[in-house]
Short mmCIF file of N, CA and C in Angstrom, two decimals:
data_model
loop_
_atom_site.label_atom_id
_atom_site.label_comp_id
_atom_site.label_asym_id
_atom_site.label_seq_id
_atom_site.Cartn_x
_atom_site.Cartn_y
_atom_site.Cartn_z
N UNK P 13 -147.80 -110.17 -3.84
CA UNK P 13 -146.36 -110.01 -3.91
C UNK P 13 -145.85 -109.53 -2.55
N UNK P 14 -144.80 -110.25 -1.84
CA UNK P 14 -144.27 -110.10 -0.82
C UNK P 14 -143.20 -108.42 -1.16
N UNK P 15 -143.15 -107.34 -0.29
CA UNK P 15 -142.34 -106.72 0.20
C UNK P 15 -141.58 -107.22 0.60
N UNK P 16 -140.06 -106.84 0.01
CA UNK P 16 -138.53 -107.39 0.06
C UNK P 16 -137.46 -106.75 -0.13
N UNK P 17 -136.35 -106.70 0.77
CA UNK P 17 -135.26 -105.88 0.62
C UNK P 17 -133.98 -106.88 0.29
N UNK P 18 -133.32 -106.67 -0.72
CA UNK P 18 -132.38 -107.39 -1.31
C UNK P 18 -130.72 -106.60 -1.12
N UNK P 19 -130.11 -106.49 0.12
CA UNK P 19 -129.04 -106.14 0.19
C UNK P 19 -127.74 -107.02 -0.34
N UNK P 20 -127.07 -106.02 -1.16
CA UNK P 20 -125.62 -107.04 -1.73
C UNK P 20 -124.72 -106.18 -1.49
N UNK P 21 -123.08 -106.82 -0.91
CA UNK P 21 -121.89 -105.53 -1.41
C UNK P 21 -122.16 -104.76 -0.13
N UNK P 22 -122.87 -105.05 1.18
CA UNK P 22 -123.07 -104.05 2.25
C UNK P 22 -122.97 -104.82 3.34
N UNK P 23 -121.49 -104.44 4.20
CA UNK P 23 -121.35 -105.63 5.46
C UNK P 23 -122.43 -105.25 6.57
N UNK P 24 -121.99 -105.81 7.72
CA UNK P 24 -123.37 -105.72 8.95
C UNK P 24 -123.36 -104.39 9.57
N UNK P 25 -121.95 -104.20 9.93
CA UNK P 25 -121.29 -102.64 10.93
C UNK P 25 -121.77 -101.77 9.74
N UNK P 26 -122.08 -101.84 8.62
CA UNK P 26 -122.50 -100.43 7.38
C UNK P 26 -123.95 -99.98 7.39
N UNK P 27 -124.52 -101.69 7.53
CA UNK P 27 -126.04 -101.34 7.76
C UNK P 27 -126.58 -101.48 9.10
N UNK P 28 -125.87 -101.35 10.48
CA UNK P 28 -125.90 -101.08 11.61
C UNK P 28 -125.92 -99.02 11.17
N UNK P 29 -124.68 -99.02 10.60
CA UNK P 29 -124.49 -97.55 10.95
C UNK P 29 -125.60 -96.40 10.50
N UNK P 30 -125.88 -97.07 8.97
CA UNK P 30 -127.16 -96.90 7.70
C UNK P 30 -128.28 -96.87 8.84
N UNK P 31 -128.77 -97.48 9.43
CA UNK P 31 -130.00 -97.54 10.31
C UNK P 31 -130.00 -97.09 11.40
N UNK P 32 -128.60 -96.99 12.08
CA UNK P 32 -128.45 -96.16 13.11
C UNK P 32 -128.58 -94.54 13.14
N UNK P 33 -128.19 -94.04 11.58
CA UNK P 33 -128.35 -92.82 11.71
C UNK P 33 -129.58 -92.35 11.25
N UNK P 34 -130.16 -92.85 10.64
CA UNK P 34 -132.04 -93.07 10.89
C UNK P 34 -132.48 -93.01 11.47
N UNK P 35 -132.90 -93.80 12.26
CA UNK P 35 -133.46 -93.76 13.54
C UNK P 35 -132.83 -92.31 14.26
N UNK P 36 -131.90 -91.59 14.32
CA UNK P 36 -131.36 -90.93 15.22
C UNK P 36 -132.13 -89.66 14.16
N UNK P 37 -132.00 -89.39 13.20
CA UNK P 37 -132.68 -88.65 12.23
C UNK P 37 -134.28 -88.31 12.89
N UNK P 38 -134.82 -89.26 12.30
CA UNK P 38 -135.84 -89.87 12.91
C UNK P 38 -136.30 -89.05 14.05
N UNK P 39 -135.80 -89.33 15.22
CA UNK P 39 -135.89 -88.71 16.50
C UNK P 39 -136.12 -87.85 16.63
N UNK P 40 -134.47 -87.29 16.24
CA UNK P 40 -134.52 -85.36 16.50
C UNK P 40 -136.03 -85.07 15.67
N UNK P 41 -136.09 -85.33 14.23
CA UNK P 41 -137.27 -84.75 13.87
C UNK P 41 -138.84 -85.04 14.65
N UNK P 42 -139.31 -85.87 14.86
CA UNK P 42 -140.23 -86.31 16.00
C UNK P 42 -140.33 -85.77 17.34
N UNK P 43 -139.22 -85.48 17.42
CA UNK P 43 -139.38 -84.54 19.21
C UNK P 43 -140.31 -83.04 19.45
N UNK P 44 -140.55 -82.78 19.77
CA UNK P 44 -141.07 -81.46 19.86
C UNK P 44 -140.60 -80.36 19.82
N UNK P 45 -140.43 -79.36 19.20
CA UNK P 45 -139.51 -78.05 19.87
C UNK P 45 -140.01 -76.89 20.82
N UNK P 46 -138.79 -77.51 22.16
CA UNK P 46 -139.49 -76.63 23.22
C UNK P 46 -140.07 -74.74 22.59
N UNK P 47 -141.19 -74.25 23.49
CA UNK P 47 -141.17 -72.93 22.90
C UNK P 47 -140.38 -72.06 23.54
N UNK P 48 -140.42 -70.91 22.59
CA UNK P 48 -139.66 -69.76 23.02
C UNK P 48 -139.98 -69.04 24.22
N UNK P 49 -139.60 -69.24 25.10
CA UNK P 49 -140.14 -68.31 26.22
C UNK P 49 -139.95 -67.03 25.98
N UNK P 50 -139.21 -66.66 25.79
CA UNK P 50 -139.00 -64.85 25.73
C UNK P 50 -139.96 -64.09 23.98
N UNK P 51 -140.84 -65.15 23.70
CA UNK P 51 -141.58 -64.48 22.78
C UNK P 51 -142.68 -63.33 22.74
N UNK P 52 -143.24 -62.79 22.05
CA UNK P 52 -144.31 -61.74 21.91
C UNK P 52 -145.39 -62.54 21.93
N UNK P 53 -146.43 -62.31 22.62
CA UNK P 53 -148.12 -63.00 22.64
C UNK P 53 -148.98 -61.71 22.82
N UNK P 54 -149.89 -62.18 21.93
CA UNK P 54 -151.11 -61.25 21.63
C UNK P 54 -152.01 -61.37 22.72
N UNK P 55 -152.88 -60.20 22.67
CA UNK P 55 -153.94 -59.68 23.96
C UNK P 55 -154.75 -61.42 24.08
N UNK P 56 -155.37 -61.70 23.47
CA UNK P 56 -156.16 -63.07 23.54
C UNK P 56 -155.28 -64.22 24.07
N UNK P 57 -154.33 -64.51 23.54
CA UNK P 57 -153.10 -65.21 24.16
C UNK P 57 -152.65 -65.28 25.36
N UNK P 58 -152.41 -63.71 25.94
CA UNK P 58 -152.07 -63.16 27.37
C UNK P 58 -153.69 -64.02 27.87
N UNK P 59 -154.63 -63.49 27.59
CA UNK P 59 -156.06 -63.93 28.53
C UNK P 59 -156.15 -65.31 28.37
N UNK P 60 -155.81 -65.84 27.40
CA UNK P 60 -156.04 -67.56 27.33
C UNK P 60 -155.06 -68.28 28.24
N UNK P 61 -154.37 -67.67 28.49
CA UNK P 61 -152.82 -67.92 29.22
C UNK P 61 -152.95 -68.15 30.72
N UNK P 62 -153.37 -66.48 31.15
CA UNK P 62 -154.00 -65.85 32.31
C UNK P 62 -155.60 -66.78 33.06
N UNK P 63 -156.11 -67.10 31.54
CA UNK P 63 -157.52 -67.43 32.53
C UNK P 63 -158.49 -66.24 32.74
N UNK P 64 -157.98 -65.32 31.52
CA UNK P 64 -158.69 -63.67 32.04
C UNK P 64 -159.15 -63.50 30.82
N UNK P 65 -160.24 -62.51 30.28
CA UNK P 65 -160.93 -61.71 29.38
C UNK P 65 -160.47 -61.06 28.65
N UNK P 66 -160.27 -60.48 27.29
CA UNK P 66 -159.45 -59.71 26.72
C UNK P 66 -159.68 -58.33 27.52
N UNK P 67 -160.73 -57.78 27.92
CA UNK P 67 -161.34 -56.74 28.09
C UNK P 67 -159.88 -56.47 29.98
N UNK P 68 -160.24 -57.76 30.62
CA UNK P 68 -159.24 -58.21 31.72
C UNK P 68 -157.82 -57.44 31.56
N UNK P 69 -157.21 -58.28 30.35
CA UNK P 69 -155.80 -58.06 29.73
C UNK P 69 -155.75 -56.50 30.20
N UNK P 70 -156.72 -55.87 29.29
CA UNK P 70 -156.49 -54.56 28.88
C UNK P 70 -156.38 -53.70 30.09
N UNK P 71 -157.13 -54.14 30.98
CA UNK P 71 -157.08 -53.28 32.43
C UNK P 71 -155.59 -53.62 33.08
N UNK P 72 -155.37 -54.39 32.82
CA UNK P 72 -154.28 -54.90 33.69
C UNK P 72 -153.18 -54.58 33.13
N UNK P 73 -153.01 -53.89 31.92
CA UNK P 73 -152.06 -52.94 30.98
C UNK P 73 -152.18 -51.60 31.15
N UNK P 74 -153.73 -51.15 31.21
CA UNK P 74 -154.11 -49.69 31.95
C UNK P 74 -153.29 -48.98 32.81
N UNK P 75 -153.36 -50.05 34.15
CA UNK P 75 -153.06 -50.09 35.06
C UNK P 75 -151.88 -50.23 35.45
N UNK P 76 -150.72 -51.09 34.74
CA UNK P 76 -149.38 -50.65 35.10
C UNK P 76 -148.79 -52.32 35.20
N UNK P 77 -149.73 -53.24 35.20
CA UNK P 77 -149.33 -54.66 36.01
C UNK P 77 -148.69 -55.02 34.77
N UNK P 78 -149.09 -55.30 33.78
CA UNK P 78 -148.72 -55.59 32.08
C UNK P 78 -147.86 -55.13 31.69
N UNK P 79 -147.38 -54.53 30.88
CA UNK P 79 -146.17 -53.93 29.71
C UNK P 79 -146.41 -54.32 28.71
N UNK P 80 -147.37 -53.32 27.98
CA UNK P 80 -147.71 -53.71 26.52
C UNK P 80 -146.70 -53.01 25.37
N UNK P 81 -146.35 -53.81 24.43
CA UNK P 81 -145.80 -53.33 23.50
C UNK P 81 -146.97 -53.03 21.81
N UNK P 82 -146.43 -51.99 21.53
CA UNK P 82 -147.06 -51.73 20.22
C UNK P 82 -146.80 -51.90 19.29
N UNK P 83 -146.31 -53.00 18.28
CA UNK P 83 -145.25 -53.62 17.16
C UNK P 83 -146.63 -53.65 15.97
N UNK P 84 -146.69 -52.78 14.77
CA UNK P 84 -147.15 -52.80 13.70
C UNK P 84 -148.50 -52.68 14.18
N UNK P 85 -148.92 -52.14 15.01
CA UNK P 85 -150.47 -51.62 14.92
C UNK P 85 -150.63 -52.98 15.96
N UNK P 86 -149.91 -53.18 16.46
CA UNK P 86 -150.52 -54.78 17.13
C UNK P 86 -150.51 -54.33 18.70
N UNK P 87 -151.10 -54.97 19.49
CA UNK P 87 -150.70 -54.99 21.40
C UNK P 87 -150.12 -56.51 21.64
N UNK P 88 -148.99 -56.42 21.90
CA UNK P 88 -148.45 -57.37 22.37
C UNK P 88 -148.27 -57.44 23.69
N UNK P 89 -147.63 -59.06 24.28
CA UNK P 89 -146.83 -58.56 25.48
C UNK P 89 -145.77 -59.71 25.30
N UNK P 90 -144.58 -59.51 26.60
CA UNK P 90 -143.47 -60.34 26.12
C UNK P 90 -143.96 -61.36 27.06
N UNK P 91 -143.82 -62.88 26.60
CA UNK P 91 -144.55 -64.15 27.28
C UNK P 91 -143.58 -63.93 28.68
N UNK P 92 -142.65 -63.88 28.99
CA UNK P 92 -141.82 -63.79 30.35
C UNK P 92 -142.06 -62.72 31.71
N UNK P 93 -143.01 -61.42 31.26
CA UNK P 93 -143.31 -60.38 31.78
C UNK P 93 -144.70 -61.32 31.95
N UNK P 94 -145.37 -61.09 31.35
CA UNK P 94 -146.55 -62.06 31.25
C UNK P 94 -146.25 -63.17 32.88
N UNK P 95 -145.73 -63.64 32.58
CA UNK P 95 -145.29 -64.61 33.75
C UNK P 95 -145.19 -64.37 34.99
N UNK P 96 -144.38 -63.31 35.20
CA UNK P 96 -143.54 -62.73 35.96
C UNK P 96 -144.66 -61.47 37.11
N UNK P 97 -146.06 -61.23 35.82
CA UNK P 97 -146.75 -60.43 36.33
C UNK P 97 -147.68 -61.11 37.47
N UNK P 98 -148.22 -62.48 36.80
CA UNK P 98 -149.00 -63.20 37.05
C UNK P 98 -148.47 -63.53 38.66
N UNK P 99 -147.06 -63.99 38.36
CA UNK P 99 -146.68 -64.77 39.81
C UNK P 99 -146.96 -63.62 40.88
N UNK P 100 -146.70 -62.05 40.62
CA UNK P 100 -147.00 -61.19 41.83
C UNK P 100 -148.45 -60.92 42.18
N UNK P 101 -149.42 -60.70 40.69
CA UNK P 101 -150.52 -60.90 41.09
C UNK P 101 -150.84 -62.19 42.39
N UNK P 102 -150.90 -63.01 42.19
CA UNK P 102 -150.74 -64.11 43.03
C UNK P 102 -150.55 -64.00 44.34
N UNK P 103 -149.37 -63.58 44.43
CA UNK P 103 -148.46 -63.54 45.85
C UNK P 103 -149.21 -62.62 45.96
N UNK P 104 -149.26 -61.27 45.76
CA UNK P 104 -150.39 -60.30 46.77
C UNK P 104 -151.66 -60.79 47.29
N UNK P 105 -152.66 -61.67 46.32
CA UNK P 105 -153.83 -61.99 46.59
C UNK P 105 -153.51 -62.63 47.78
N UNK P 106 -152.58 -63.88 47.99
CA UNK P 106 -152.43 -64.41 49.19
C UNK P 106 -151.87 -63.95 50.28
N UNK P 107 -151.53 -62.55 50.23
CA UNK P 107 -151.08 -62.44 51.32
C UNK P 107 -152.23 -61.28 51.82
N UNK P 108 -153.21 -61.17 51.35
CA UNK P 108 -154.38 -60.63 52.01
C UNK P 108 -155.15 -61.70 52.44
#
């Protein structure tokens, strides 16, 4: 048995518009949603991120470079500080 669509009672500009907003449906849902930059990431996260050790993370919070937050028994950090730390780490290494 052939698959078949039997339209009656529906001009062309209706099922232009019918399929147009489908497809556009469609889309938006299929796209990706950029992430949140200004979110909370966990110690393993920060090091998976970093390229560093959890044990790493933790020194580098010790120490003052990090800004850890403490939310429900958890160590967080905010993904933008995170960033922000990294790029100075950086810039110092190279300028030795």
């Amino acid at each position: 048995m052939q698959n078949s669509i039997l339209l009656e009672n529906i001009s062309r500009d209706e099922l232009k518009e019918i399929m147009r907003a489908v497809i556009v449906e469609e889309r938006a849902s299929a796209q990706p949603k950029p992430q949140q930059k200004d979110g909370y990431i966990t110690r393993h996260e920060t090091g998976a991120k970093c390229h560093l050790c959890v044990q790493s993370v933790d020194k580098l919070a010790k120490e003052g470079i990090l800004v850890k937050y403490r939310i429900g028994g958890r160590v967080l950090f905010l993904e933008s500080e995170v960033d922000a730390a990294m790029k100075q780490v950086v810039m110092r290494r190279r300028k030795l």
